[in-house]
Tab-separated table of C-alpha atoms in Angstrom:
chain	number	residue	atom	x	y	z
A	97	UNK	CA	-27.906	21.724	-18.163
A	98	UNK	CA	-24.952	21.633	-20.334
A	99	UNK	CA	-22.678	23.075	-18.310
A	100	UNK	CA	-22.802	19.791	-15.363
A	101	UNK	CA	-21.166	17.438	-16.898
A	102	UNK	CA	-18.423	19.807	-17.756
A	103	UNK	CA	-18.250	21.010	-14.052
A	104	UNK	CA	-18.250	17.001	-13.056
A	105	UNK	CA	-15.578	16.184	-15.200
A	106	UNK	CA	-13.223	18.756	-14.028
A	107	UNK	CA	-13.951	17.920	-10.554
A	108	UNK	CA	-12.889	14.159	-11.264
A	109	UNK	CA	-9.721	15.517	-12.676
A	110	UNK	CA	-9.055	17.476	-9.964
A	111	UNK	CA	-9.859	14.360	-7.667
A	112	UNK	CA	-8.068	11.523	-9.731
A	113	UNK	CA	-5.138	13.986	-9.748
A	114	UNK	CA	-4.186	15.242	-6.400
A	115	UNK	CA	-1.195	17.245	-7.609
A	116	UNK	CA	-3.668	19.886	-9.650
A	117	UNK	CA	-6.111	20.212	-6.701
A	118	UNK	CA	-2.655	21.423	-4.810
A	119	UNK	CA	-0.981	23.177	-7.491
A	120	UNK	CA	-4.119	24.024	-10.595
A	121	UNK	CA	-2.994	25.577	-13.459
A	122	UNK	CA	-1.469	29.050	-13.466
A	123	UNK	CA	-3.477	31.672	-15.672
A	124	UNK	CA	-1.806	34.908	-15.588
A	125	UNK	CA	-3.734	37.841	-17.256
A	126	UNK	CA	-2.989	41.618	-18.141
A	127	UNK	CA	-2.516	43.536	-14.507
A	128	UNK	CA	-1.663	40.157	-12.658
A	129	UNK	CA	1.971	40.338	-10.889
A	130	UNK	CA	4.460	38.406	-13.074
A	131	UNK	CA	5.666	35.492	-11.143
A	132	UNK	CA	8.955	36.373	-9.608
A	133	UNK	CA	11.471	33.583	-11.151
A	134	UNK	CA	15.036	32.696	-11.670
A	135	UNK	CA	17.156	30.157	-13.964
A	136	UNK	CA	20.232	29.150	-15.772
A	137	UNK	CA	21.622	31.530	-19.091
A	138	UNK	CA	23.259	30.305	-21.266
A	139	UNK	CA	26.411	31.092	-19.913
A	140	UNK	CA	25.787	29.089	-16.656
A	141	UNK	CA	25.073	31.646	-14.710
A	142	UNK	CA	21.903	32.617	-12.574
A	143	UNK	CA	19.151	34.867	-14.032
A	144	UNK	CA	16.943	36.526	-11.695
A	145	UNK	CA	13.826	38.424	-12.692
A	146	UNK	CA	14.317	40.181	-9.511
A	147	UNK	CA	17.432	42.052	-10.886
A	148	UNK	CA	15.495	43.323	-13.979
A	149	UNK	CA	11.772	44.071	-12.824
A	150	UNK	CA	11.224	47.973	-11.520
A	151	UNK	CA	14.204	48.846	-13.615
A	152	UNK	CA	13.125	47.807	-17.582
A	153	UNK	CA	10.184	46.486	-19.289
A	154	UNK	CA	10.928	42.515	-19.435
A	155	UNK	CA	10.106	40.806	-22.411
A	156	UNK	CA	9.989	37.011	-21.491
A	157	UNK	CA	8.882	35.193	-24.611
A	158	UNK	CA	8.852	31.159	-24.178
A	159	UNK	CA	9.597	29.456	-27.611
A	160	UNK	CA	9.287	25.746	-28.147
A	161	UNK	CA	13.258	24.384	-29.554
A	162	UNK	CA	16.775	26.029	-30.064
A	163	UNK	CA	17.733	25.449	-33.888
A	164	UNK	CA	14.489	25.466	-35.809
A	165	UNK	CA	13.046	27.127	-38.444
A	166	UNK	CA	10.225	29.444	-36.869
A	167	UNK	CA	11.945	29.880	-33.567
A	168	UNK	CA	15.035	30.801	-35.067
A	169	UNK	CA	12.727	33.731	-36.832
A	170	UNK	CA	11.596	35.190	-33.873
A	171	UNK	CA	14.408	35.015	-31.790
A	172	UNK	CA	16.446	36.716	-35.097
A	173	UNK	CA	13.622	39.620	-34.236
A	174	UNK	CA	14.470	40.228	-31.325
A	175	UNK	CA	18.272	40.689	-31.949
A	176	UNK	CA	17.402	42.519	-34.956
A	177	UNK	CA	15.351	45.338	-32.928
A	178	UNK	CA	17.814	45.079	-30.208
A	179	UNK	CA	19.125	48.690	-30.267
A	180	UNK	CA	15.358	50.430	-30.394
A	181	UNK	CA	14.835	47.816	-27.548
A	182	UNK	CA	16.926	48.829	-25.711
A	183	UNK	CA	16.329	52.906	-26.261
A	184	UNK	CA	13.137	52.116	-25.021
A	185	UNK	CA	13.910	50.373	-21.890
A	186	UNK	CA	13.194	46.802	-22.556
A	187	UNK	CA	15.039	43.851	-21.328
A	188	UNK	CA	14.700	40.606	-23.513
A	189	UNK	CA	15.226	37.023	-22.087
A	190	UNK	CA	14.063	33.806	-23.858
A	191	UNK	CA	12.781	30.614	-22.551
A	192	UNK	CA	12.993	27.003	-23.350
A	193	UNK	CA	13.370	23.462	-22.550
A	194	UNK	CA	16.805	23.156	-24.148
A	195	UNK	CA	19.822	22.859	-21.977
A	196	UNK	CA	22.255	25.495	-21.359
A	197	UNK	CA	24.928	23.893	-24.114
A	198	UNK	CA	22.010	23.711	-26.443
A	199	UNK	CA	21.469	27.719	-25.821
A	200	UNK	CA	25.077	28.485	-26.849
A	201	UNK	CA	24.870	26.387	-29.944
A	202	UNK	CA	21.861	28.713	-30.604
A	203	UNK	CA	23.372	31.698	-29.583
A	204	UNK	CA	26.756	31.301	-31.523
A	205	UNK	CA	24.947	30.191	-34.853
A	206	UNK	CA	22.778	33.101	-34.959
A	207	UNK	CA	24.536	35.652	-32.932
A	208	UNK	CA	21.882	36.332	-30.995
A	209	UNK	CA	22.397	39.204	-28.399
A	210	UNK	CA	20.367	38.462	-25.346
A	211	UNK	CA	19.912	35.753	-22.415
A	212	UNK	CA	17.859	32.349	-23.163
A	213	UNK	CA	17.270	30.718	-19.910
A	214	UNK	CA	17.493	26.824	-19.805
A	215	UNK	CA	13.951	25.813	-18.500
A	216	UNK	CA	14.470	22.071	-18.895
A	217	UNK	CA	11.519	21.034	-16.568
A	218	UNK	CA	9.255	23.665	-17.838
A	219	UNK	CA	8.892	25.008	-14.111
A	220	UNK	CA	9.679	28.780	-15.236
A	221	UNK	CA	6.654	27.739	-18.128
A	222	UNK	CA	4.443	26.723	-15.524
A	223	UNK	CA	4.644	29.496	-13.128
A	224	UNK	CA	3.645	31.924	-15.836
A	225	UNK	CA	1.036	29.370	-17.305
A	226	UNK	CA	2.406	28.471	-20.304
A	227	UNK	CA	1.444	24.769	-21.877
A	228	UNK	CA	4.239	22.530	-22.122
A	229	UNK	CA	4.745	18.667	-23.144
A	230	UNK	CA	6.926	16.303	-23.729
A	231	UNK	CA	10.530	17.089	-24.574
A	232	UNK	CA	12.425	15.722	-27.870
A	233	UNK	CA	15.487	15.917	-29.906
A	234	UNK	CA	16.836	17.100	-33.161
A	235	UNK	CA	20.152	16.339	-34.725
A	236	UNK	CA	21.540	20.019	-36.487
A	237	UNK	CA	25.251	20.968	-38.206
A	238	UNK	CA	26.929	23.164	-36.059
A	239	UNK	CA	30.433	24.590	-37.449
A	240	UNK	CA	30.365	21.457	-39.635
A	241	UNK	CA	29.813	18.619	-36.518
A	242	UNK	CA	26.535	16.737	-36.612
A	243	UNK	CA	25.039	17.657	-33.225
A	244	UNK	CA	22.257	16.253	-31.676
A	245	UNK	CA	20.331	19.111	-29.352
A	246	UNK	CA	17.953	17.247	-26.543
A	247	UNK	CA	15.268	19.555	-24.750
A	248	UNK	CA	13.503	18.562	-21.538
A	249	UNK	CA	10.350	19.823	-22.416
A	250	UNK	CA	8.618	21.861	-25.361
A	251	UNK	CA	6.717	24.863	-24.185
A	252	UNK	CA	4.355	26.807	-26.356
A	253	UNK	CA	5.316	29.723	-28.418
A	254	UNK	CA	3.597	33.144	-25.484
A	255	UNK	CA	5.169	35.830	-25.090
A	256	UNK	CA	4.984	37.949	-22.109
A	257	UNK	CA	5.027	42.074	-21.304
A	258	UNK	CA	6.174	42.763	-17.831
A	259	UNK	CA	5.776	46.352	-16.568
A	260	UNK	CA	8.157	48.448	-14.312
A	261	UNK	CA	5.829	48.020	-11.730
A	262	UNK	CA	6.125	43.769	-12.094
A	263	UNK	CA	2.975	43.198	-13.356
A	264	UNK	CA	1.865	42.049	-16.974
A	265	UNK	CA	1.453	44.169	-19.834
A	266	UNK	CA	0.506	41.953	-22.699
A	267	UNK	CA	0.064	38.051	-22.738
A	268	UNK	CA	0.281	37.115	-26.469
A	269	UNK	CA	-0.431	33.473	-27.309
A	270	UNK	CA	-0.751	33.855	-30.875
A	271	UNK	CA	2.546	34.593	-31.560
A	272	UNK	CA	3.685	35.629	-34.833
A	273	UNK	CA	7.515	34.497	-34.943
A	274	UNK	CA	9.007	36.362	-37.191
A	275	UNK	CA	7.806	39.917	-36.443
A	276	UNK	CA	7.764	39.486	-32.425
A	277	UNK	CA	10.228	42.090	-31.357
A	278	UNK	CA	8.865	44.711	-33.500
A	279	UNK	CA	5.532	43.726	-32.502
A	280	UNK	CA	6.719	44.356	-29.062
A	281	UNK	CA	8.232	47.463	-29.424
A	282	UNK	CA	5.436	48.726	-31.034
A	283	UNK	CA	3.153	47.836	-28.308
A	284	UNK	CA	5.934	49.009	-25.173
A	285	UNK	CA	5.624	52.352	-27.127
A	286	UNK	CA	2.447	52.791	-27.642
A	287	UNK	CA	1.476	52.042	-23.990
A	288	UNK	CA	4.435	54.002	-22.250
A	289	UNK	CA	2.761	57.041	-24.440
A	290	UNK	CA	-0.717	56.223	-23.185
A	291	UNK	CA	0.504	56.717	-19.645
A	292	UNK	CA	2.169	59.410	-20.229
């Protein structure tokens, strides 16, 4: 009996809100294909998926600002484990709201040592089913210059696994920042050997 009014309300949603009955919301689990997806670096050029997926392990972890505490953390993982990442056949891109110039503030401050896309209306979010809201700005000192870093949208902190055979691995949306990459590593490693 419980369950009705639960089913009725999401049906009004979907009614009151035409563009979810078109389009619901995306809910990728382990073995679903990873959405096939392209954006801006933050060099300005084009990233495809496409040229990465049946040749590496793609790590795709979505993060919620450039130039913040936490976030800086676990994108400081990831370059940190870059070179046992990379042994192992892993390619690492991240993914945000902020804007490509934001990106290269990020980049240069923390010498980071892999692509972070510019997902400024949280469509690359989206197709892999990832929360996002509103967008916001923070003011940071970059090589002594007050700067203020907008983001179109904030995205939640997942991270995804995608196999050589473009489907997911691991989905983990409880995050812990500042141990990501080795989490990942340790998990690429111990599934490649469970294959094996």
């Amino acid at each position: 009996m419980t369950r009705c009014p639960i089913i009725t309300a999401a049906l009004l949603l979907a009614c009151a809100n035409p563009l979810w009955a078109k389009n619901p919301p995306v809910s990728l689990r382990e073995g679903d294909a990873a959405p096939v997806f392209s954006g801006v670096d933050d060099k300005g050029n084009e990233w495809n998926s496409s040229d990465y997926i049946g040749r590496n392990v793609v790590v795709v972890y979505f993060y919620p600002a450039d130039m913040t505490s936490v976030c800086t953390r676990q994108a400081c993982s990831f370059r940190d484990q870059s070179e046992e990442l990379g042994q192992a056949g892993i390619k690492v891109v991240g993914v945000s709201g902020d804007s490509v110039k934001n990106h290269q503030l990020f980049k240069k401050a923390h010498s980071l040592n892999f692509p972070l896309l510019a997902d400024v209306d949280g469509s690359i979010a989206k197709a892999f089913g990832v929360p996002v809201r509103d967008g916001g700005e923070i003011t940071r000192v970059v090589d002594g210059k007050q700067k203020k870093l907008v983001r179109g949208v904030t995205a939640r902190r997942w991270t995804f696994v995608i196999g050589l055979d473009g489907t997911i691995m691991n989905r983990n949306t409880d995050v812990q920042a500042a141990t990501d990459g080795k989490s990942v590593l340790k998990l690429v490693r111990h599934l490649t050997a469970s294959a094996q």
